[in-house]
Amino acid sequence: MLMHNISKREKMTYTGSLLGQNMIYSFVTMYIMFFFTDLLRIPPESVTVIMVAASLWDAVNDVLMGMIADRTRTRIGKFRPYLLAGPVFIALSTIFCFVSFGGSLAGTIAVAAVCYVLWDITYTIYDVPIWAISSVSSPDPDEKNSMVTLGKIGGTIGTVIISVGSVSLLNAFGGERSATAYTAAAAVVAVVGAALMILSGFVLKERIEPPPKDIPFSHNIHTILDNGPLIALLVSLLIIDMVNNLRQVSQMYFAVYVWGDSGYVTYIGVSLVLGMITGMAVSPMLIRRFDKKKIFISACVAGGISSFLPFLMNAGPLAGLILLGISFAFTGMTTISSTSMLMDAIDYSEYRLGFRGEGIVFSMNTFLNKLSSTISKGLLGFAMTAMHYEENMEPTSAVITGFGAMVYVVPALCFLLAILPLLLYRLKPAQIEKIQKELTDRRQAEKGN
């Protein structure tokens, strides 16, 4: 197989870029609902409406961005222009999301909605290309899997930095009950994250050339519609993404109202990094030896069991953190195996249709991740309404059980439900190897002409 080695500089830059991006994403995911409900005093049902409305816009926003990226032709590539432009706008919109502008409740709700939707739009401008570029970084599948693994590890470290350090950062600016503390902390996270992200536009390379002619929008969508394995995988990813998203949006409430101290958010972050990185680190070795689909399903079963056990045991912080760490390890395994399967589905599209459509595939993936995050916020909002949650209230049994279920039980169910659609993913290892050999031969023949 013709090798196109990805340099160490590119790998470090890609890891750092995803680290910076996920610092910003995690800060917004972890604190946006808490900031809206407890600092801006927006009712939980109104916050839920904002999140759902943003998700509906995502149905257009992400797919449109993917199609635009697939049709982009510049001297520096399809995806790199967006990697250069996106970080600046993401940084600004992130800060605006955590500013208390004052005014009436209706005005506060309107401004919060606009800021959050703007953040969502600017995030998409970078998010789709940064993942899509991994699929054109090399024609060699092992090299692409290596990039994906590094990106996921970088993203996990970014998440952990926020999980572990954000409470201390907030305390340095005034504490978790100060609106200006969130503004200052968001500014720090946004600037650092954007600085790491923008390096990707200068360093990364695209080694698989796009077709010389643009693919019409009407044709581009068939990358998804005519790809049964991809559809099955995307549905599964929607569900499995909810495991971490549910925990991210719930962990501040869980730490404060179940374990009695917001400082436990830091320890949850430690369990996340130890678990996720362990699971991700062993995944490439497992992928070389076993069917990716079987790895994913096995990890889902084990993840479901380890997620439910602490709720069943009524575990305290120590046992809860250990079991959370174990379940995070299995989440890490599903993350790497599913992303590698996504690469195979893109190759399958090129094999069948003659074009890859990385932009639209990864736009659907990022859309589903954000949809999963929105569903998670909606479930949390519904649960908070059902338990009659009020800002800074004394924890009742309903509140303790409710937030416990959001961190333990619902993620366990998501692990198990994610298995069902994947049963329709029927790409076998031998078939994938044959497809990749055929694609390599095609590209060499085209270069020869």
C-alpha positions as a printed Julia matrix, in Angstrom:
449×3 Matrix{Float64}:
   0.0    0.0     0.0
   1.28   3.46   -0.9
   2.25   5.29    2.29
   1.81   8.99    2.94
   3.27   9.49    6.39
   1.66  12.04    8.66
   4.36  14.05   10.41
   4.76  14.2    14.19
   4.13  17.95   13.98
   0.75  17.32   12.35
  -0.15  14.72   14.94
   0.75  17.03   17.81
  -1.14  19.91   16.23
  -4.22  17.77   15.61
  -4.18  16.51   19.2
  -3.77  20.06   20.52
  -6.49  21.47   18.27
  -9.05  18.95   19.49
  -7.86  19.58   23.05
  -8.57  23.3    22.65
 -11.89  22.74   20.92
 -13.12  20.4    23.62
 -12.05  22.77   26.36
 -14.51  25.26   24.92
 -17.2   22.67   24.18
 -16.95  21.12   27.64
 -17.11  24.47   29.42
 -20.26  25.4    27.51
 -21.83  21.96   27.94
 -21.04  21.74   31.65
 -22.11  25.22   32.69
 -24.52  26.76   30.19
 -27.67  25.35   31.8
 -26.41  26.07   35.31
 -25.53  29.64   34.27
 -28.9   30.17   32.59
 -30.99  28.69   35.44
 -29.02  29.69   38.55
 -27.23  32.9    37.52
 -29.57  34.44   34.93
 -32.59  32.89   36.7
 -34.19  31.68   33.47
 -36.84  29.0    34.22
 -35.7   25.42   33.37
 -38.55  25.0    30.86
 -37.43  28.13   28.98
 -33.83  26.89   28.9
 -35.09  23.58   27.51
 -36.9   25.44   24.72
 -33.69  27.32   23.84
 -31.74  24.07   23.62
 -34.38  22.33   21.52
 -34.67  25.31   19.14
 -30.88  25.31   18.68
 -31.01  21.6    17.95
 -33.67  22.09   15.27
 -31.43  24.69   13.63
 -28.59  22.16   13.75
 -30.54  19.94   11.38
 -29.86  22.62    8.73
 -26.68  24.18   10.05
 -24.46  21.09   10.28
 -25.52  19.4     7.06
 -25.25  22.68    5.15
 -21.74  23.19    6.5
 -20.78  19.67    5.42
 -22.05  20.26    1.89
 -20.29  23.62    1.68
 -17.01  22.04    2.83
 -17.35  19.24    0.27
 -17.72  21.84   -2.5
 -14.87  24.05   -1.32
 -11.84  24.23   -3.59
  -8.91  26.46   -2.58
  -5.16  26.28   -3.0
  -4.82  25.26    0.65
  -7.52  22.57    0.5
 -11.18  21.85    1.26
 -11.13  22.13    5.03
  -8.18  24.31    6.07
  -9.84  27.7     5.31
 -12.49  26.97    7.94
  -9.85  25.82   10.44
  -8.24  29.26   10.14
 -11.44  31.32   10.36
 -13.55  29.37   12.86
 -11.62  29.72   16.15
 -11.89  33.53   16.37
 -15.68  33.48   16.05
 -16.02  30.55   18.44
 -14.03  32.41   21.1
 -16.19  35.54   20.86
 -19.52  33.7    20.89
 -18.42  31.55   23.85
 -17.74  34.64   25.95
 -21.08  36.23   25.0
 -22.93  33.11   26.18
 -21.7   33.76   29.72
 -22.36  37.49   30.0
 -25.2   38.78   32.19
 -26.54  41.72   30.18
 -29.26  42.55   32.73
 -32.75  43.73   31.83
 -36.12  42.02   32.03
 -36.62  38.27   32.16
 -38.03  38.25   28.61
 -35.02  40.22   27.36
 -32.62  37.95   29.21
 -34.21  34.87   27.63
 -34.03  36.42   24.14
 -30.38  37.45   24.48
 -29.43  34.05   25.91
 -31.15  32.3    23.0
 -29.4   34.46   20.38
 -25.97  34.03   21.99
 -26.36  30.26   22.27
 -27.51  29.85   18.64
 -24.6   32.04   17.45
 -22.21  29.87   19.44
 -23.72  26.79   17.84
 -23.26  28.2    14.32
 -19.65  29.28   14.85
 -18.78  25.98   16.51
 -20.04  24.09   13.45
 -17.8   26.13   11.12
 -14.79  24.53   12.79
 -16.16  21.25   14.1
 -17.13  19.67   10.77
 -13.81  20.4     8.97
 -11.53  19.43   11.89
 -12.98  15.92   11.99
 -13.4   15.59    8.23
  -9.74  16.45    7.59
  -8.68  13.29    9.44
 -10.24  11.18    6.68
  -8.09  12.87    3.99
  -4.9   13.1     6.06
  -3.62   9.86    4.5
  -4.92   7.07    2.24
  -3.55   4.54    4.74
  -6.28   3.3     7.17
  -3.84   2.76   10.06
  -2.57   6.33    9.73
  -6.13   7.68    9.69
  -7.04   5.59   12.74
  -3.95   6.98   14.46
  -5.1   10.55   13.75
  -8.6    9.81   15.01
  -7.24   8.22   18.18
  -4.96  11.2    18.85
  -7.83  13.61   18.18
 -10.12  11.77   20.57
  -7.43  11.6    23.22
  -6.77  15.31   22.79
 -10.48  16.0    23.04
 -10.73  13.91   26.19
  -7.81  15.74   27.79
  -9.51  19.03   26.92
 -12.7   17.81   28.58
 -10.75  16.7    31.63
  -8.9   20.01   31.94
 -12.27  21.73   32.22
 -13.76  19.06   34.49
 -10.77  19.19   36.82
  -9.82  22.85   36.67
 -12.97  24.83   35.94
 -14.22  24.98   39.53
 -10.86  26.4    40.67
 -10.97  28.85   37.76
 -14.46  29.99   38.74
 -13.38  30.32   42.37
 -10.44  32.47   41.31
 -12.87  34.96   39.76
 -15.53  34.93   42.46
 -17.08  31.47   42.73
 -19.89  29.41   41.22
 -22.61  31.91   42.3
 -21.02  34.92   40.58
 -22.08  35.75   37.02
 -18.88  37.72   36.36
 -16.85  34.67   37.39
 -18.39  32.72   34.51
 -17.69  35.57   32.09
 -14.02  35.75   33.1
 -13.59  31.97   33.14
 -15.24  31.67   29.72
 -12.85  34.3    28.36
  -9.8   32.39   29.61
 -11.05  29.08   28.22
 -12.1   30.64   24.9
  -8.78  32.41   24.26
  -6.62  29.41   25.18
  -8.83  27.0    23.25
  -8.98  29.17   20.12
  -5.19  29.66   20.14
  -4.69  25.9    20.04
  -7.41  25.39   17.43
  -6.14  27.9    14.89
  -2.8   26.08   14.56
  -4.6   23.29   12.69
  -5.21  25.56    9.71
  -1.49  26.26    9.34
  -0.06  22.78    9.94
  -2.44  20.0     8.8
  -2.3   18.64    5.26
  -4.91  17.07    2.98
  -3.39  14.11    1.1
  -6.46  12.66   -0.62
  -7.44  14.97   -3.45
 -11.14  15.8    -3.97
 -12.72  15.02   -7.36
 -12.0   17.78   -9.91
 -15.69  18.55  -10.36
 -18.04  19.72   -7.63
 -20.58  17.18   -6.42
 -24.12  18.64   -6.72
 -25.98  19.06   -3.43
 -28.69  16.66   -4.62
 -26.02  14.03   -5.35
 -23.98  14.72   -2.21
 -26.81  13.66    0.11
 -26.65  10.14   -1.35
 -23.41   9.71    0.59
 -25.8    9.2     3.51
 -29.0    7.89    1.88
 -27.33   5.12   -0.14
 -25.07   3.96    2.66
 -26.92   1.5     4.93
 -23.95   0.78    7.24
 -23.43   4.51    7.75
 -27.08   5.12    8.65
 -27.0    2.31   11.22
 -23.78   3.64   12.7
 -25.03   7.23   12.93
 -28.16   6.18   14.83
 -26.0    4.2    17.24
 -23.67   7.19   17.68
 -26.62   9.45   18.51
 -27.47   7.16   21.42
 -23.95   6.4    22.69
 -23.0   10.11   22.65
 -25.67  10.66   25.29
 -23.65   8.71   27.87
 -21.04  11.43   28.33
 -23.38  14.28   27.41
 -25.84  13.33   30.14
 -23.03  13.24   32.67
 -21.56  16.52   31.52
 -24.8   18.48   31.8
 -25.74  16.83   35.11
 -22.46  16.61   36.99
 -22.51  20.07   38.6
 -26.03  19.47   39.92
 -25.04  15.92   40.95
 -21.92  17.06   42.8
 -23.78  19.86   44.62
 -27.05  18.12   45.48
 -26.12  14.41   45.76
 -22.53  14.41   47.03
 -22.88  17.81   48.71
 -19.84  19.64   47.3
 -19.15  21.18   43.87
 -15.5   20.19   44.36
 -16.42  16.62   43.39
 -16.7   17.86   39.8
 -12.9   17.82   39.82
 -12.77  14.17   40.89
 -15.34  13.21   38.27
 -12.96  14.81   35.77
 -10.11  12.67   37.07
 -12.17   9.5    36.67
 -13.05  10.67   33.15
  -9.43  11.15   32.06
  -8.17   7.92   33.6
 -11.06   5.92   32.16
 -11.4    7.47   28.7
  -7.69   7.56   27.91
  -7.26   3.96   29.09
 -10.13   2.84   26.86
  -8.86   4.85   23.9
  -5.26   3.72   24.33
  -6.1    0.01   24.15
  -8.59   0.41   21.29
  -6.13   0.58   18.33
  -4.54  -2.67   19.5
  -7.95  -4.32   19.78
  -9.0   -2.98   16.36
  -5.99  -4.64   14.74
  -7.03  -8.02   16.2
 -10.82  -8.03   16.39
 -13.91  -6.91   14.47
 -14.65  -3.26   15.37
 -18.37  -3.95   15.62
 -17.78  -6.7    18.2
 -15.5   -4.38   20.18
 -18.21  -1.7    20.21
 -20.97  -4.09   21.31
 -18.84  -5.68   24.05
 -17.89  -2.25   25.38
 -21.56  -1.19   25.43
 -22.59  -4.23   27.5
 -19.76  -3.74   30.0
 -20.35   0.03   30.08
 -24.04  -0.44   30.84
 -23.3   -2.75   33.77
 -20.61  -0.52   35.28
 -22.85   2.55   34.92
 -25.84   1.01   36.68
 -23.97  -0.63   39.57
 -23.3    2.55   41.64
 -27.0    3.48   41.53
 -27.99  -0.06   42.55
 -25.42  -0.02   45.37
 -26.33   3.52   46.47
 -22.59   4.11   46.2
 -20.85   6.98   47.91
 -18.25   9.21   46.25
 -15.32   6.73   46.38
 -17.13   3.71   44.92
 -19.07   5.95   42.57
 -15.91   7.52   41.14
 -14.23   4.12   40.65
 -17.22   2.69   38.79
 -17.63   5.88   36.78
 -13.99   5.57   35.75
 -14.57   1.99   34.58
 -17.62   3.01   32.56
 -15.65   5.92   31.05
 -13.04   3.37   29.87
 -15.7    1.5    27.94
 -16.97   4.8    26.55
 -13.44   5.43   25.28
 -13.48   2.07   23.51
 -16.8    2.85   21.8
 -15.45   6.26   20.76
 -12.4    4.93   18.9
 -14.03   1.83   17.42
 -17.06   3.78   16.15
 -14.93   6.55   14.59
 -12.82   3.94   12.83
 -16.04   2.37   11.56
 -17.07   5.82   10.32
 -13.89   5.96    8.23
 -14.76   2.56    6.76
 -18.25   3.79    5.89
 -16.71   6.77    4.03
 -14.49   4.38    2.06
 -17.59   2.31    1.31
 -19.29   5.43   -0.06
 -16.34   6.18   -2.34
 -16.28   2.53   -3.47
 -19.96   2.54   -4.39
 -20.61   6.12   -5.51
 -17.23   7.36   -6.72
 -16.94  10.21   -4.19
 -16.22  10.31   -0.46
 -18.38  13.1     0.96
 -16.32  13.45    4.16
 -17.84  16.85    4.84
 -21.44  15.73    4.91
 -20.62  12.51    6.79
 -18.79  14.31    9.57
 -21.38  17.09    9.58
 -24.02  14.46   10.32
 -21.78  13.02   13.02
 -21.28  16.41   14.67
 -24.97  17.23   14.27
 -25.92  13.99   16.01
 -23.43  14.7    18.79
 -24.99  18.12   19.37
 -28.49  16.66   19.02
 -27.5   14.11   21.64
 -26.26  16.94   23.86
 -29.54  18.79   23.33
 -31.61  15.71   24.14
 -29.5   15.31   27.27
 -30.19  18.91   28.29
 -33.88  18.37   27.51
 -34.0   15.24   29.67
 -32.25  17.1    32.47
 -34.68  20.03   32.13
 -37.66  17.65   32.19
 -36.25  15.84   35.23
 -35.64  19.12   37.06
 -39.21  20.23   36.38
 -40.54  16.87   37.58
 -38.52  17.02   40.81
 -39.67  20.66   41.39
 -36.11  21.92   41.33
 -35.46  25.46   42.56
 -32.19  27.37   42.53
 -30.02  26.65   45.61
 -32.73  24.45   47.2
 -32.23  21.92   49.99
 -31.77  18.44   48.45
 -34.9   16.31   48.76
 -35.06  12.54   48.16
 -36.6   13.25   44.74
 -33.71  15.57   43.83
 -31.06  13.09   45.01
 -32.7   10.18   43.17
 -33.32  12.27   40.06
 -29.77  13.55   39.64
 -28.42  10.08   40.52
 -30.52   8.58   37.74
 -29.24  11.18   35.26
 -25.61  10.28   36.0
 -25.98   6.5    36.41
 -29.23   4.94   35.16
 -30.01   6.8    31.93
 -26.41   6.46   30.65
 -26.6    2.71   31.38
 -29.74   2.46   29.26
 -28.04   4.42   26.47
 -25.13   1.98   26.43
 -27.52  -0.92   25.86
 -29.82   0.84   23.39
 -26.83   1.81   21.22
 -26.31  -1.86   20.39
 -29.64  -2.27   18.56
 -29.07  -0.11   15.44
 -25.51  -1.41   15.12
 -26.88  -4.89   14.44
 -27.69  -3.53   10.95
 -24.06  -2.49   10.33
 -22.94  -5.32    8.06
 -19.49  -4.29    6.8
 -17.17  -7.23    7.51
 -13.39  -6.95    8.04
 -12.59  -8.91    4.85
 -14.97  -6.72    2.82
 -13.41  -3.53    4.22
  -9.91  -4.73    3.35
 -11.03  -5.51   -0.2
 -12.64  -2.05   -0.56
  -9.52  -0.25    0.68
  -7.29  -2.18   -1.76
  -9.63  -1.36   -4.64
  -9.65   2.35   -3.73
  -5.85   2.45   -3.54
  -5.62   0.86   -7.0
  -8.14   3.4    -8.38
  -6.23   6.39   -7.01
  -2.92   5.14   -8.36
  -4.52   4.53  -11.76
  -6.01   8.06  -11.79
  -2.61   9.59  -10.96
  -1.06   7.52  -13.72
  -3.51   9.05  -16.19
